[in-house]
Amino acid sequence: MKVADLTGLPDGVPEHFQSQGIEELYPPQAEAVEAGITDGESIVASIPTASGKTFIAELAMLSSVARGGKALYIVPLRALASEKKEEFEEFEQYGVSIGVSTGNYDSDGDWLATKDIIVATSEKVDSLVRNGAKWVDDLSCVVADEVHLVNDAHRGPTLEVTLAKLRRVNPNLQTVALSATVGNADEMADWLDATLVDSSWRPIDLRKGVLYGQALHFDDGTQQELARGKQKETAALVEDTLGDEGSSLVFVNSRRNAEAAAKRLADVTKNHLTDEERSKLREVADEIRDVSDTETSDDLANAVEKGSAFHHAGLASEHRSIVEDVFRDRLVKVISATPTLAAGVNTPSRRVIVRDWRRYDGDVGGMQPLDVLEIHQMFGRAGRPGLDPYGEAVLIAKSHEELQELFDQYVWADPEAVHSKLAAEPALRTHILATVASGFAGTEDELLDFLERTLYATQTDETGRLETVTQRVLDYLERNGFLERDDRLRATGLGHRVSQLYLDPMSAAEIIDGLRAAEDDPTALGLYHLVSRTPDMYQLYLRSGDRERYTEIAYEREPEFLGHMPSEFEDHAFEDWLSALKTARLLEDWASELDEDRITERYAIGPGDIRGKVDTAEWLLNAAERLASELQRSDEESLPSATTTAVREARKRVQYGVEEELLDLAGVRNVGRKRARRLYAAGIESRADLREADKSVVLGALRGRRKTTETILENVGRKDPSLDDVEADAEAKATATKTANEAAGNGGQQSLGDFE
Ligand code: ADP
């Protein structure tokens, strides 16, 4: 089937595809068209990675928009939202408008009403539905990318419930679910009343194999000798690919391993660069160092300079996209990555090397083999159509037995079936409250009827399980004042708030109890600890020595904690309390202006992790503030208003990463925590000061950076921001430099104390 034969798309779109080199539809794409994808039919497409799923989604969305409808594309990761938006923006020239919804969970996103195609994560869509976004009623097409993630215990239930809700609101909704090849795509199609397109076709041949010793064994029975001498397996494989002008992706099981592998493999790639590549890579390395001045940033830049890189979820997003771009431009020859890269980002390469097929599993307390599904998704990244003659995916065996095992377990094996994780209590707690609060169910019967539309209900044979858990959850929600139950189900004011704030009801209950227990002015640490012990915060792990360290801090600062501290003999509860304390201390360090670099060192985490914790804390403290006002409105034993003020201040300090005295300055765009401190040290203590101060002092305090200074003066609303004829004040500059060095040297406040 030819692109030119497609009908029902906006004018100009088929020609656009042709100009992109898409003339002929891939077989699974043609199957989707035959099944009516451009006529509004629902489809589940279970096809291998890189086989043109996005094109199928585009056909569905664009034809729906051409008929006057509105489409929603649900992405699995926030990091993918902007990538997809950019991809779809190519269609704006044909009159199709695109919007992406990220950011806060508690807005209704009304501005999206005018967009034809909206991109968002399932959490975001769920929250928009809870907040009553009206445009949701106008949707005619929804695409769920990576729908096999319904199998994921943490994120699956939200995707599942969101799809069920959207389909309930719009009974004629075209549902397009894109999935990796899974064992039971037919069940998903049943659930979504969709036609199944199930194919193993790939646009480029994939050879799968296992390396053992010097021999690379392929699934077609052939073997290749790899003269590797003393070289490690991975290095030899990368070198071998380079000999053929090809790039490699190496999958490992932890961030630390990804960084270490990138460093080692740089020694291989550095010998395969041209002078031109070397000089371009030096520029890229500078760009990387400019993003942030952390050790991770330096390590990445050092590796990239030699043609090697690492990629994991702890990287800053700017770093991630730089790495992806230079890899696609073939400047960087190898990326060592954790499996997050396999899940979405489009970085195909000639050879995929799965070095680690086991990963540490905290629930089990040991190494566990990865799912076939995950390994096959990594495999799927091998081979760039049009660029490589074929793709190759390789596992590494340590023994002869393992060679056979890996063939049986992964190369020949079929991917697992996916199973709904909805019946777990934490998932149901959240979703049942939201379902009632946003009016999807007004009685217990209606609630069960709604839950019947989920994948869980389609899959389970266990009669009564859903009813039992539902009853337990309803009891919990009633006991905590989120729901009222008689012959009808009603969310209370508090329940509505909790649902809109996108909180796990258990987090809300913890926060409410903590705020009620606060006697007068809670401290920032007390509040950080409170939000860190809710199930919505991923706490830091305790490492060796941490138990003693944080136990000591716990006793020292006991009066600051809100609510009851478990005794040391309640082993599990006490450990959790300490993990929350460690997390709270990280937030306190951040809000006390400790250098990013020092924080990553002290807690052995990446800069991206600080950002993650800070964002979550900001969100939870914002929620705490709203809950506090809700309690003030509805409660007889009302909270003192000082509590709300303290919460607000703690939130702002964590948001900007500064002490209280810098809050005013740090909020000015482009100022940030470090510059605010330097300005303050030069005697500029507020926005008003910044508007009035001698410009040469401002320039000095900002270490002579003219462009930055002008921008900042403009942002603070100074009448005449121009720096013509202004010279930096030498004293202010010296003070600023000293402040910067102090921050880097002794880690800010002495009183924080150092661990090492
Ligand atoms: P998936 O989402 O399945 O991982 P993509 O949709 O990203 O895969 O497609 C992979 C690549 O294949 C993209 O670069 C895309 O432009 C290209 N592509 C898709 N369909 C066709 C086609 N029919 N002909 C040629 N190239 C195609």
mmCIF file with all atom_site columns, C-alpha atoms and ligand atoms in Angstrom, residues 3 20-26 29 47-56 73 84 87 145-146 178 203 344 346 381 385, ligand 1:
data_model
loop_
_atom_site.group_PDB
_atom_site.id
_atom_site.type_symbol
_atom_site.label_atom_id
_atom_site.label_alt_id
_atom_site.label_comp_id
_atom_site.label_asym_id
_atom_site.label_entity_id
_atom_site.label_seq_id
_atom_site.pdbx_PDB_ins_code
_atom_site.Cartn_x
_atom_site.Cartn_y
_atom_site.Cartn_z
_atom_site.occupancy
_atom_site.B_iso_or_equiv
_atom_site.pdbx_formal_charge
_atom_site.auth_seq_id
_atom_site.auth_comp_id
_atom_site.auth_asym_id
_atom_site.auth_atom_id
_atom_site.pdbx_PDB_model_num
ATOM   1  C CA  . VAL A 1 3   ? 1.161  6.587  1.088  1.00 0.00 ? 3   VAL A CA  1
ATOM   2  C CA  . GLN A 1 20  ? 10.192 12.300 4.566  1.00 0.00 ? 20  GLN A CA  1
ATOM   3  C CA  . GLY A 1 21  ? 10.996 9.228  2.524  1.00 0.00 ? 21  GLY A CA  1
ATOM   4  C CA  . ILE A 1 22  ? 7.882  7.281  3.475  1.00 0.00 ? 22  ILE A CA  1
ATOM   5  C CA  . GLU A 1 23  ? 6.426  6.048  0.167  1.00 0.00 ? 23  GLU A CA  1
ATOM   6  C CA  . GLU A 1 24  ? 5.230  2.567  0.865  1.00 0.00 ? 24  GLU A CA  1
ATOM   7  C CA  . LEU A 1 25  ? 3.521  1.546  4.110  1.00 0.00 ? 25  LEU A CA  1
ATOM   8  C CA  . TYR A 1 26  ? 5.270  -1.050 6.212  1.00 0.00 ? 26  TYR A CA  1
ATOM   9  C CA  . GLN A 1 29  ? 0.947  -0.171 8.972  1.00 0.00 ? 29  GLN A CA  1
ATOM   10 C CA  . ILE A 1 47  ? 4.652  -4.853 16.845 1.00 0.00 ? 47  ILE A CA  1
ATOM   11 C CA  . PRO A 1 48  ? 8.408  -4.724 17.442 1.00 0.00 ? 48  PRO A CA  1
ATOM   12 C CA  . THR A 1 49  ? 10.260 -1.571 18.441 1.00 0.00 ? 49  THR A CA  1
ATOM   13 C CA  . ALA A 1 50  ? 11.185 0.706  15.528 1.00 0.00 ? 50  ALA A CA  1
ATOM   14 C CA  . SER A 1 51  ? 8.660  -0.817 13.144 1.00 0.00 ? 51  SER A CA  1
ATOM   15 C CA  . GLY A 1 52  ? 6.744  2.387  12.546 1.00 0.00 ? 52  GLY A CA  1
ATOM   16 C CA  . LYS A 1 53  ? 4.245  2.558  15.398 1.00 0.00 ? 53  LYS A CA  1
ATOM   17 C CA  . THR A 1 54  ? 4.376  6.335  15.538 1.00 0.00 ? 54  THR A CA  1
ATOM   18 C CA  . PHE A 1 55  ? 3.204  6.501  11.930 1.00 0.00 ? 55  PHE A CA  1
ATOM   19 C CA  . ILE A 1 56  ? 0.167  4.367  12.821 1.00 0.00 ? 56  ILE A CA  1
ATOM   20 C CA  . TYR A 1 73  ? -1.445 10.986 22.697 1.00 0.00 ? 73  TYR A CA  1
ATOM   21 C CA  . LYS A 1 84  ? 6.702  13.682 20.669 1.00 0.00 ? 84  LYS A CA  1
ATOM   22 C CA  . GLU A 1 87  ? 7.620  15.340 16.098 1.00 0.00 ? 87  GLU A CA  1
ATOM   23 C CA  . ASP A 1 145 ? 1.976  4.494  23.642 1.00 0.00 ? 145 ASP A CA  1
ATOM   24 C CA  . GLU A 1 146 ? 3.748  1.532  25.289 1.00 0.00 ? 146 GLU A CA  1
ATOM   25 C CA  . LEU A 1 178 ? 0.652  0.714  20.753 1.00 0.00 ? 178 LEU A CA  1
ATOM   26 C CA  . PRO A 1 203 ? 12.053 -2.974 8.671  1.00 0.00 ? 203 PRO A CA  1
ATOM   27 C CA  . GLY A 1 344 ? 11.280 5.178  24.430 1.00 0.00 ? 344 GLY A CA  1
ATOM   28 C CA  . ASN A 1 346 ? 14.708 6.854  19.531 1.00 0.00 ? 346 ASN A CA  1
ATOM   29 C CA  . ARG A 1 381 ? 17.078 -0.752 19.247 1.00 0.00 ? 381 ARG A CA  1
ATOM   30 C CA  . PRO A 1 385 ? 16.856 1.348  8.582  1.00 0.00 ? 385 PRO A CA  1
HETATM 31 P P1  . ADP B 2 .   ? 8.418  2.789  16.779 1.00 0.00 ? 1   ADP B P1  1
HETATM 32 O O1  . ADP B 2 .   ? 7.539  3.863  17.306 1.00 0.00 ? 1   ADP B O1  1
HETATM 33 O O2  . ADP B 2 .   ? 7.681  1.563  16.331 1.00 0.00 ? 1   ADP B O2  1
HETATM 34 O O3  . ADP B 2 .   ? 9.577  2.448  17.675 1.00 0.00 ? 1   ADP B O3  1
HETATM 35 P P2  . ADP B 2 .   ? 8.990  4.720  14.789 1.00 0.00 ? 1   ADP B P2  1
HETATM 36 O O4  . ADP B 2 .   ? 7.602  5.061  14.525 1.00 0.00 ? 1   ADP B O4  1
HETATM 37 O O5  . ADP B 2 .   ? 9.810  5.668  15.580 1.00 0.00 ? 1   ADP B O5  1
HETATM 38 O O6  . ADP B 2 .   ? 9.092  3.304  15.437 1.00 0.00 ? 1   ADP B O6  1
HETATM 39 O O7  . ADP B 2 .   ? 9.672  4.457  13.403 1.00 0.00 ? 1   ADP B O7  1
HETATM 40 C C1  . ADP B 2 .   ? 11.024 4.244  13.253 1.00 0.00 ? 1   ADP B C1  1
HETATM 41 C C2  . ADP B 2 .   ? 11.531 4.948  12.012 1.00 0.00 ? 1   ADP B C2  1
HETATM 42 O O8  . ADP B 2 .   ? 10.958 4.413  10.832 1.00 0.00 ? 1   ADP B O8  1
HETATM 43 C C3  . ADP B 2 .   ? 11.237 6.418  11.968 1.00 0.00 ? 1   ADP B C3  1
HETATM 44 O O9  . ADP B 2 .   ? 12.417 7.097  11.630 1.00 0.00 ? 1   ADP B O9  1
HETATM 45 C C4  . ADP B 2 .   ? 10.199 6.571  10.854 1.00 0.00 ? 1   ADP B C4  1
HETATM 46 O O10 . ADP B 2 .   ? 10.298 7.806  10.186 1.00 0.00 ? 1   ADP B O10 1
HETATM 47 C C5  . ADP B 2 .   ? 10.503 5.438  9.936  1.00 0.00 ? 1   ADP B C5  1
HETATM 48 N N1  . ADP B 2 .   ? 9.331  4.938  9.191  1.00 0.00 ? 1   ADP B N1  1
HETATM 49 C C6  . ADP B 2 .   ? 8.119  4.669  9.708  1.00 0.00 ? 1   ADP B C6  1
HETATM 50 N N2  . ADP B 2 .   ? 7.299  4.177  8.764  1.00 0.00 ? 1   ADP B N2  1
HETATM 51 C C7  . ADP B 2 .   ? 8.003  4.125  7.612  1.00 0.00 ? 1   ADP B C7  1
HETATM 52 C C8  . ADP B 2 .   ? 7.710  3.696  6.279  1.00 0.00 ? 1   ADP B C8  1
HETATM 53 N N3  . ADP B 2 .   ? 6.518  3.229  5.953  1.00 0.00 ? 1   ADP B N3  1
HETATM 54 N N4  . ADP B 2 .   ? 8.685  3.807  5.350  1.00 0.00 ? 1   ADP B N4  1
HETATM 55 C C9  . ADP B 2 .   ? 9.910  4.287  5.679  1.00 0.00 ? 1   ADP B C9  1
HETATM 56 N N5  . ADP B 2 .   ? 10.240 4.693  6.924  1.00 0.00 ? 1   ADP B N5  1
HETATM 57 C C10 . ADP B 2 .   ? 9.317  4.620  7.887  1.00 0.00 ? 1   ADP B C10 1
#
